[in-house]
Amino acid sequence: MNRPPPPPIALSAVFIVNLRGDVLIERQYRSDISRANIDMFKTEILSLSASSSSPFSGRKSSNGSSKRNASTTSSKVDVQSLPPIRIVGQIRFMFIRVANVYVCAATKLNVNVSMCFAFLKSAIGTFQSYFGKVNENNIRANFVLMYELFDEMCDNGYPQITSANVLKEFITQKASVMDIIEGKLNNKGDNGQMKSSKDEKEEAMNKLARARQTTAQMTGSVQWRRPGLMYKKNEVYLDVIETISCVTQANGDALRASCSGRVVLNAKLSGMPELKIGLNDSLGDEAKGGRNNPNAVDAGGDGKDMDFRGMPSLANKRKTIDLDDLQFHHCVNLSKFASDKVVSFVPPDGEFELMKYRVSENVSIPFKVIAMVKELGRTRVSVDVMFKSVFAEKTVAQEIRVRIPVPPNTAKVKVLCSGGKARYLAGEECLRWKIKNLPGGKEIRLQAEVMLVGSIKDDADDKKSGGKKKWSQPPLNVQFSLPMFTASGLRIRFLKVWSKEGYEATKWVRYLTTAASSGHQGASAKLTSSERKKMGDFEVRVNSDGNNNNIYNDNGENSVLNDNIGRLRISN
């Protein structure tokens, strides 16, 4: 039995509405849905609470009708809980919220949902490249331009061109105004006289050349970069940024540790250059042109070592590492990576994310933190925290924040620390220890005496405890920024730039490791949203055994930090 062919992957319409559901922009491609169907997005989705409906089907109300009064219920809908896909009747709606508008696509066909959302996201990025923020005011001010972009980005519902670099070749901010002016001028020149046949021929040839260039760029493999770029100084900035997530025991040993990283590249290069990057991962161990020295990076065949964007880092002795979940930017030549194990690509102009990865084994933890809480009676508790940096001496950690939870019935805290500053925050029920700079191989210590109202062992029926349960010590939380260090051990072995112009590009590499965003609650639930976002997922469990007095291993005197230590200077 022959199966029917799959339905075509095509969009019926693309439209943008504000939070009230008013249609700002509407572009229909297949004429199989009407404006009434588009208005159903307002009456059936925005006015319907997500908590009382299925993510993929509309529900009718108790009186048999699914229409509701949008003006009375839309303001009560939790927009964050709205599912991104809804089916109302035969219409499938897919939408993304940006600022105070919804960018939506509608179709009657069983289309590829991933493709639809990829198209919507690309369209949003194109709008941002043209007029900045995508909001209601900017959309109303640029609606003519947006109609032109929708016509070029999609043909009969099939996505075509979504690259802003290509679209800017033949659609400009003043395109519609220029069309009107040219229509009024008709065939007149700048001086008001009729153009000669020679001028008309020359203008036609120029238009044909631009059309051929645009066609070659649209159908070629480098539509993300427009030709003809020129820079007085050709430079490449490459940043390896990693976020570490780990939990350590009270003695400093790691229970679990992982890190996720991304390679961000900012290319300011002329022409159409080709870049090649070699990594010390296990896949690219045999990459051609690689150097054995993990701290030296080839400048592109001239035998010189490229300068670092900052202070030279510690030498990571591991030769190769295992990278998981590799994701590349679409400019990367995957066939060359599969054969040569080298990241080869023609970069887009400006800054972009080249690749993402994850490492779950052999993660280097940059700090050793040992914490101990000891009871000194019913109303006193001592807190002792040792913080030691275990990386190279030339590397300097910056903006370290250690959050030490204390019992909720704390009345007063006396703090003494050998480095940084610490204070008690009653509203957050914690001690916040701020360390501006900490060089590698240094050790600092914090000692605090906590005065309590009542005892942490009071029973639930004790009036002084307010009926609360016994306090359990939450883990410490550490936030930091560590330049020129990678927890995974990833290194850039070489970075080569080749171009037809034959120029020599200046290349910079920077490494940065930070603590990952924290998703746990507990004592951090009282933080503001901005502070919670800054908190790291570097947790340290606390030892509450008062008999263990030899938990610390001092290898030197505690140092008082200088605020000027660790400031990096870029060398040419």
XYZ file of C-alpha atoms in Angstrom:
572
model
C 0.000 0.000 0.000
C 1.413 3.352 -1.047
C 1.615 5.945 1.669
C 0.477 9.475 0.858
C 3.322 11.976 0.396
C 4.191 14.054 3.457
C 2.652 17.527 3.588
C 4.872 20.368 2.341
C 6.810 22.292 4.950
C 5.378 25.751 4.458
C 4.004 28.592 6.557
C 0.614 30.070 5.811
C 1.279 33.424 7.469
C 3.670 35.300 9.718
C 2.400 38.081 11.955
C 3.379 40.156 14.984
C 0.959 41.177 17.742
C 1.358 43.200 20.915
C 0.485 41.966 24.400
C -3.160 42.963 23.906
C -3.356 40.844 20.766
C -3.539 43.756 18.295
C -1.988 42.807 14.949
C 0.964 45.062 14.093
C 2.348 43.236 11.046
C 0.663 40.541 8.960
C 2.136 38.774 5.937
C 0.162 35.933 4.320
C 2.003 33.615 1.952
C -0.455 30.891 0.879
C -3.902 32.534 1.185
C -5.312 29.482 2.966
C -6.134 31.319 6.199
C -8.025 34.554 6.755
C -7.639 37.520 9.067
C -10.324 35.973 11.259
C -8.071 32.955 11.742
C -5.213 35.233 12.804
C -7.519 37.012 15.256
C -8.060 33.619 16.892
C -4.568 34.008 18.375
C -5.958 36.799 20.530
C -9.283 35.244 21.441
C -8.170 31.640 21.876
C -4.584 31.858 23.168
C -3.749 35.178 24.815
C -7.083 35.212 26.646
C -6.778 31.594 27.763
C -4.761 30.803 30.862
C -2.036 28.237 30.185
C -2.702 26.527 33.510
C -6.215 25.539 32.411
C -5.434 24.340 28.877
C -3.454 21.637 27.120
C -0.214 22.739 25.457
C -1.246 21.391 22.053
C -5.008 21.786 21.892
C -7.577 24.444 22.619
C -10.321 23.759 25.142
C -13.803 25.029 25.039
C -15.343 26.823 27.949
C -18.184 25.441 30.041
C -20.823 27.028 27.826
C -19.440 25.260 24.739
C -17.633 28.245 23.277
C -13.879 28.633 23.289
C -13.931 32.393 22.799
C -13.277 34.580 25.813
C -13.069 38.219 26.579
C -9.426 39.117 25.993
C -9.698 42.486 27.659
C -10.614 40.961 31.008
C -8.376 37.914 31.085
C -5.280 38.625 29.002
C -3.707 40.730 31.724
C -4.028 37.860 34.184
C -2.273 35.289 31.991
C 1.208 34.249 33.065
C 2.987 34.843 29.766
C 5.982 32.808 30.871
C 3.763 29.713 31.213
C 2.144 29.999 27.772
C 3.173 27.016 25.623
C 4.933 28.060 22.397
C 2.696 25.837 20.236
C -1.109 25.854 20.163
C -3.647 24.220 17.858
C -6.940 26.049 17.501
C -9.282 24.298 15.121
C -7.217 23.525 12.036
C -4.705 26.331 12.621
C -1.349 25.648 14.251
C 0.155 28.670 15.977
C 3.861 28.904 16.893
C 5.095 32.036 18.623
C 8.025 33.636 20.458
C 7.733 36.573 22.808
C 10.247 39.416 22.387
C 9.914 42.419 24.723
C 6.267 43.529 24.450
C 5.343 41.696 21.226
C 4.735 38.155 19.985
C 6.352 37.025 16.723
C 4.026 34.322 15.401
C 3.709 31.848 12.554
C 0.487 30.105 11.515
C -0.134 27.138 9.233
C -2.747 24.503 8.457
C -0.147 21.874 7.604
C 1.760 19.463 9.813
C 5.033 21.333 9.392
C 8.486 20.878 10.867
C 8.192 22.762 14.158
C 11.950 23.102 14.644
C 12.243 24.721 11.230
C 9.476 27.184 12.062
C 11.085 28.304 15.308
C 14.498 28.528 13.632
C 12.946 30.800 10.999
C 11.261 32.992 13.640
C 14.488 33.342 15.618
C 16.451 34.191 12.480
C 13.832 36.775 11.528
C 14.066 38.363 14.971
C 17.859 38.529 14.660
C 17.521 40.177 11.247
C 15.136 42.814 12.611
C 17.548 43.554 15.456
C 20.409 44.059 13.015
C 18.315 46.596 11.071
C 16.715 48.733 13.771
C 17.933 47.502 17.152
C 15.392 46.355 19.705
C 12.306 44.532 18.503
C 9.408 46.200 20.300
C 6.057 47.717 19.438
C 7.349 51.249 18.840
C 10.150 50.170 16.505
C 7.840 47.859 14.582
C 5.320 50.642 13.980
C 8.122 52.974 12.855
C 9.636 50.442 10.431
C 6.626 48.515 9.164
C 7.443 49.193 5.481
C 10.950 47.797 5.930
C 9.601 44.756 7.783
C 7.194 43.935 4.948
C 10.117 44.030 2.522
C 12.140 41.745 4.770
C 9.267 39.269 5.136
C 8.918 39.155 1.346
C 12.613 38.341 0.917
C 12.938 35.926 3.838
C 10.043 33.697 2.819
C 8.612 32.743 -0.588
C 5.203 31.041 -0.768
C 5.693 30.026 2.866
C 9.101 28.447 2.315
C 11.982 30.130 4.241
C 14.657 31.458 1.895
C 17.118 34.134 3.021
C 17.456 34.961 6.704
C 21.031 36.236 6.831
C 21.140 39.943 7.665
C 24.466 40.362 5.869
C 22.935 39.172 2.603
C 19.686 41.102 3.006
C 21.546 44.349 3.651
C 23.101 44.072 0.191
C 19.810 44.877 -1.506
C 17.445 46.066 1.256
C 18.424 49.200 3.142
C 16.690 51.352 5.690
C 15.809 53.885 2.939
C 14.727 51.345 0.326
C 11.052 52.257 0.285
C 11.822 56.018 0.316
C 14.240 55.591 -2.578
C 11.612 53.701 -4.579
C 9.205 56.607 -4.198
C 11.844 59.146 -5.177
C 12.929 57.120 -8.199
C 9.312 56.704 -9.232
C 8.779 60.493 -9.146
C 12.003 61.245 -10.940
C 11.194 58.546 -13.482
C 13.996 58.695 -16.029
C 15.537 62.006 -15.025
C 19.108 62.456 -13.911
C 20.488 64.475 -11.030
C 20.283 67.703 -13.033
C 16.663 67.116 -14.038
C 17.573 66.227 -17.639
C 16.605 63.003 -19.343
C 19.222 60.255 -19.049
C 21.094 59.266 -22.152
C 21.074 55.745 -23.505
C 24.714 55.375 -22.393
C 23.834 56.295 -18.801
C 20.905 53.903 -18.857
C 23.132 51.107 -20.141
C 25.793 51.786 -17.510
C 23.186 51.848 -14.738
C 21.666 48.603 -15.997
C 25.103 46.950 -16.015
C 25.747 48.086 -12.430
C 22.395 46.692 -11.325
C 23.146 43.416 -13.088
C 26.549 43.169 -11.375
C 24.979 43.772 -7.983
C 22.305 41.170 -8.711
C 24.916 38.596 -9.723
C 26.925 39.316 -6.595
C 23.860 38.933 -4.407
C 22.811 35.719 -6.179
C 26.289 34.229 -5.775
C 26.282 35.140 -2.114
C 22.801 33.708 -1.485
C 23.587 30.414 -3.161
C 27.172 30.176 -1.893
C 28.523 28.812 1.390
C 29.398 32.167 2.962
C 26.092 33.998 3.052
C 26.883 35.011 6.644
C 29.659 37.345 5.476
C 29.306 40.111 2.920
C 32.238 40.741 0.568
C 34.238 43.931 0.325
C 34.939 44.396 4.043
C 38.042 46.471 4.724
C 39.820 47.212 8.013
C 42.860 49.375 8.599
C 44.011 46.972 11.301
C 43.146 43.298 10.957
C 42.587 41.633 14.326
C 41.061 38.446 15.731
C 39.931 38.139 19.352
C 39.250 34.630 20.622
C 37.776 34.030 24.079
C 37.446 30.630 25.768
C 34.819 31.101 28.483
C 33.982 28.283 30.887
C 31.534 27.963 33.761
C 32.220 25.406 36.448
C 29.661 23.597 38.595
C 30.868 21.506 41.500
C 30.092 20.310 45.024
C 32.953 19.667 47.454
C 33.041 17.957 50.802
C 34.016 19.630 54.055
C 37.650 18.498 53.630
C 37.875 20.060 50.169
C 37.532 16.886 48.077
C 35.141 17.119 45.131
C 31.934 15.091 45.136
C 31.011 16.085 41.590
C 32.399 18.576 39.114
C 31.634 19.521 35.535
C 32.064 22.526 33.309
C 30.502 23.898 30.164
C 32.389 26.171 27.811
C 32.006 28.262 24.717
C 34.484 29.764 22.277
C 33.579 33.321 21.263
C 35.384 34.924 18.343
C 35.414 38.576 17.279
C 36.786 38.898 13.742
C 37.787 42.285 12.360
C 39.323 41.093 9.124
C 39.328 42.380 5.561
C 38.147 40.413 2.562
C 37.037 36.778 2.818
C 39.637 35.169 5.119
C 39.764 31.533 6.112
C 40.616 30.680 9.721
C 41.897 27.408 11.142
C 41.927 26.610 14.852
C 43.552 23.611 16.491
C 42.457 22.391 19.930
C 44.030 19.978 22.368
C 40.912 17.813 22.507
C 41.173 14.087 21.897
C 39.524 14.434 18.472
C 42.041 16.986 17.285
C 45.152 15.488 18.853
C 46.633 14.716 15.453
C 45.589 18.017 13.886
C 47.992 19.288 11.309
C 50.057 22.264 12.316
C 49.568 21.734 16.050
C 52.240 22.696 18.546
C 53.276 20.592 21.521
C 53.562 23.580 23.811
C 50.042 24.194 25.198
C 50.856 27.853 25.955
C 52.236 28.715 22.498
C 49.960 29.477 19.584
C 51.155 29.553 15.996
C 50.671 32.902 14.316
C 49.982 31.380 10.948
C 53.109 29.785 9.549
C 55.582 32.594 10.261
C 57.143 30.840 13.247
C 56.098 33.507 15.737
C 54.056 32.912 18.844
C 50.940 35.006 19.081
C 50.402 37.374 21.972
C 47.834 36.573 24.625
C 45.002 38.872 25.534
C 46.212 39.303 29.071
C 48.793 37.573 31.260
C 50.247 34.213 30.110
C 48.425 31.396 31.807
C 49.660 28.435 33.733
C 50.837 25.521 31.627
C 48.246 22.790 31.680
C 50.219 19.571 31.521
C 47.410 17.423 30.120
C 47.997 16.766 26.432
C 44.422 16.072 25.366
C 40.959 16.315 26.857
C 37.590 14.779 26.024
C 34.950 17.254 24.864
C 31.293 16.264 24.998
C 28.266 17.718 23.201
C 30.236 19.724 20.648
C 28.097 22.328 18.855
C 29.545 24.466 16.059
C 28.426 27.658 14.377
C 27.035 27.037 10.897
C 30.093 28.716 9.342
C 32.348 25.791 10.393
C 33.295 23.330 7.662
C 32.194 20.067 9.268
C 33.681 17.884 6.542
C 37.155 19.309 7.187
C 36.692 18.862 10.915
C 35.713 15.229 10.372
C 38.756 14.540 8.169
C 41.510 16.842 9.482
C 40.196 17.433 13.031
C 40.764 21.156 12.545
C 38.099 23.843 13.006
C 38.131 25.561 9.607
C 35.729 28.364 8.710
C 35.127 31.721 7.036
C 34.030 33.880 9.990
C 31.105 36.301 10.040
C 32.039 39.913 10.558
C 32.114 40.927 14.204
C 31.478 38.856 17.314
C 29.806 35.445 17.287
C 29.818 32.149 19.197
C 32.018 29.699 17.328
C 31.384 26.566 19.382
C 30.015 25.153 22.643
C 31.111 22.095 24.582
C 30.857 20.290 27.895
C 33.419 18.420 30.023
C 32.383 16.051 32.800
C 35.679 14.303 33.608
C 39.059 15.528 34.874
C 37.760 18.968 35.768
C 40.308 21.119 37.604
C 38.794 22.866 40.627
C 40.654 26.169 41.118
C 39.978 26.526 44.857
C 40.121 24.369 47.940
C 37.604 25.482 50.525
C 37.361 23.871 53.958
C 34.629 24.982 56.332
C 33.859 23.930 59.894
C 31.077 24.968 62.272
C 31.481 24.297 65.990
C 29.005 24.908 68.793
C 30.404 26.838 71.782
C 27.381 26.445 74.006
C 23.664 26.987 73.570
C 23.929 30.532 72.212
C 27.282 30.646 70.436
C 28.574 29.078 67.231
C 32.033 29.443 65.695
C 32.586 29.418 61.931
C 36.022 28.683 60.490
C 36.629 28.810 56.733
C 39.915 28.246 54.930
C 40.057 29.437 51.312
C 43.048 28.409 49.216
C 43.832 28.969 45.534
C 45.375 25.925 43.871
C 46.427 27.366 40.515
C 49.648 28.952 39.243
C 51.080 31.956 41.091
C 50.973 34.260 38.048
C 47.239 33.735 37.671
C 45.000 35.965 39.799
C 41.373 35.287 40.703
C 39.099 38.318 40.800
C 35.829 39.330 42.439
C 35.520 36.324 44.749
C 32.303 36.140 46.778
C 31.849 33.519 49.478
C 28.361 33.181 50.944
C 28.338 31.490 54.362
C 24.840 30.694 55.734
C 24.190 31.286 59.446
C 21.212 30.253 61.646
C 18.059 32.359 61.225
C 18.059 33.211 64.947
C 21.436 34.988 64.707
C 21.631 38.128 66.821
C 25.209 39.315 66.306
C 28.339 38.228 64.472
C 32.006 39.005 65.121
C 34.168 38.425 62.044
C 37.942 38.293 61.600
C 39.483 37.533 58.190
C 43.079 37.607 56.938
C 42.082 38.796 53.464
C 39.170 40.617 51.925
C 36.163 42.009 53.763
C 33.272 40.217 55.442
C 30.014 41.318 57.013
C 26.792 39.839 58.315
C 23.634 40.298 56.214
C 20.631 39.731 58.448
C 18.124 39.858 55.610
C 19.888 37.047 53.744
C 20.851 35.049 56.867
C 24.468 34.757 55.806
C 27.998 36.103 56.026
C 29.227 37.618 52.767
C 32.970 37.433 52.311
C 34.311 39.593 49.474
C 37.829 39.047 48.145
C 38.890 41.464 45.423
C 41.985 39.621 44.164
C 43.651 36.347 45.118
C 46.889 35.171 43.452
C 47.545 31.488 42.917
C 49.031 29.417 45.718
C 47.728 31.760 48.445
C 45.614 30.910 51.453
C 43.336 33.130 53.488
C 41.090 32.404 56.420
C 37.868 33.652 57.959
C 36.882 33.146 61.594
C 33.527 34.243 62.964
C 31.700 33.981 66.276
C 27.915 33.901 65.886
C 25.705 35.003 68.791
C 22.291 33.339 68.770
C 18.899 34.096 70.255
C 18.199 30.685 71.794
C 19.870 27.500 70.593
C 20.025 25.798 67.231
C 18.968 22.599 69.035
C 15.780 24.018 70.521
C 12.765 21.770 70.035
C 9.853 22.694 67.828
C 7.748 23.622 70.823
C 10.338 26.014 72.249
C 8.972 29.530 72.227
C 12.376 31.063 71.543
C 12.738 29.059 68.361
C 9.420 30.334 67.085
C 8.196 26.795 66.428
C 10.841 26.205 63.763
C 12.605 22.931 63.143
C 16.230 22.308 63.948
C 18.519 24.279 61.631
C 20.503 22.190 59.168
C 23.711 23.736 57.869
C 23.349 24.623 54.153
C 26.459 24.489 51.951
C 28.668 27.486 51.274
C 28.437 29.131 47.892
C 31.407 30.583 45.992
C 31.321 33.042 43.104
C 34.478 34.057 41.255
C 36.092 35.168 38.014
C 39.389 33.554 37.038
C 41.141 34.870 33.900
C 43.711 32.833 31.953
C 42.506 29.547 33.424
C 40.347 26.743 32.040
C 38.828 24.123 34.309
C 38.604 21.652 31.425
C 42.211 22.126 30.342
C 41.188 23.240 26.851
C 43.938 25.132 25.032
C 44.158 26.803 21.636
C 47.079 25.081 19.943
C 47.168 27.266 16.864
C 45.148 29.929 15.108
C 45.920 30.571 11.447
C 44.506 33.287 9.200
C 44.747 33.060 5.417
C 43.443 35.636 2.940
C 43.931 36.567 -0.702
C 45.034 40.041 0.348
C 48.067 38.527 2.085
C 47.894 40.671 5.214
C 49.198 39.563 8.626
C 46.480 39.617 11.267
C 47.026 40.329 14.936
C 45.577 37.526 17.051
C 44.601 37.520 20.707
C 43.476 34.679 22.973
C 41.865 34.982 26.383
C 40.722 32.321 28.842
C 38.133 32.883 31.573
C 36.522 30.577 34.135
C 33.574 31.551 36.317
C 31.082 29.834 38.593
C 27.902 28.645 36.907
C 24.496 30.129 37.653
C 22.908 28.648 40.740
C 19.522 27.006 40.509
C 19.176 25.800 44.104
C 17.015 27.542 46.651
C 17.455 27.167 50.399
C 19.046 30.124 52.137
C 19.558 31.903 48.811
C 15.815 32.176 48.256
C 15.796 35.569 49.980
C 18.211 37.084 47.464
C 17.034 39.480 44.791
C 16.743 38.202 41.225
C 19.931 40.011 40.141
C 21.907 38.706 43.106
C 20.612 35.166 42.632
C 21.677 35.289 38.988
C 25.206 36.235 40.045
C 25.488 33.464 42.634
C 27.590 30.507 41.555
C 26.979 26.795 41.750
C 30.292 26.214 43.537
C 29.048 24.608 46.772
C 31.084 23.561 49.801
C 29.655 21.284 52.464
C 30.350 22.192 56.057
C 32.005 20.012 58.702
C 30.106 20.341 61.977
C 32.267 17.873 63.945
C 33.779 19.877 66.759
C 36.361 17.191 67.611
C 38.150 17.494 64.270
C 40.709 20.182 65.029
C 43.268 19.039 62.443
C 41.136 19.596 59.402
C 43.306 22.459 58.143
C 46.623 21.991 56.409
C 48.481 25.313 56.534
C 51.380 25.526 54.103
C 52.345 29.117 54.763
C 51.393 32.365 56.366
C 48.069 33.958 55.593
C 48.421 36.874 53.246
C 46.601 40.182 53.234
C 45.757 40.943 49.603
C 46.724 44.037 47.718
C 43.911 45.489 45.625
C 46.327 46.106 42.739
C 47.368 42.470 42.426
C 46.029 40.724 39.351
C 45.377 43.697 37.074
C 46.202 42.493 33.579
C 47.970 44.544 30.918
C 47.548 43.754 27.257
C 50.862 43.461 25.434
C 51.263 43.949 21.697
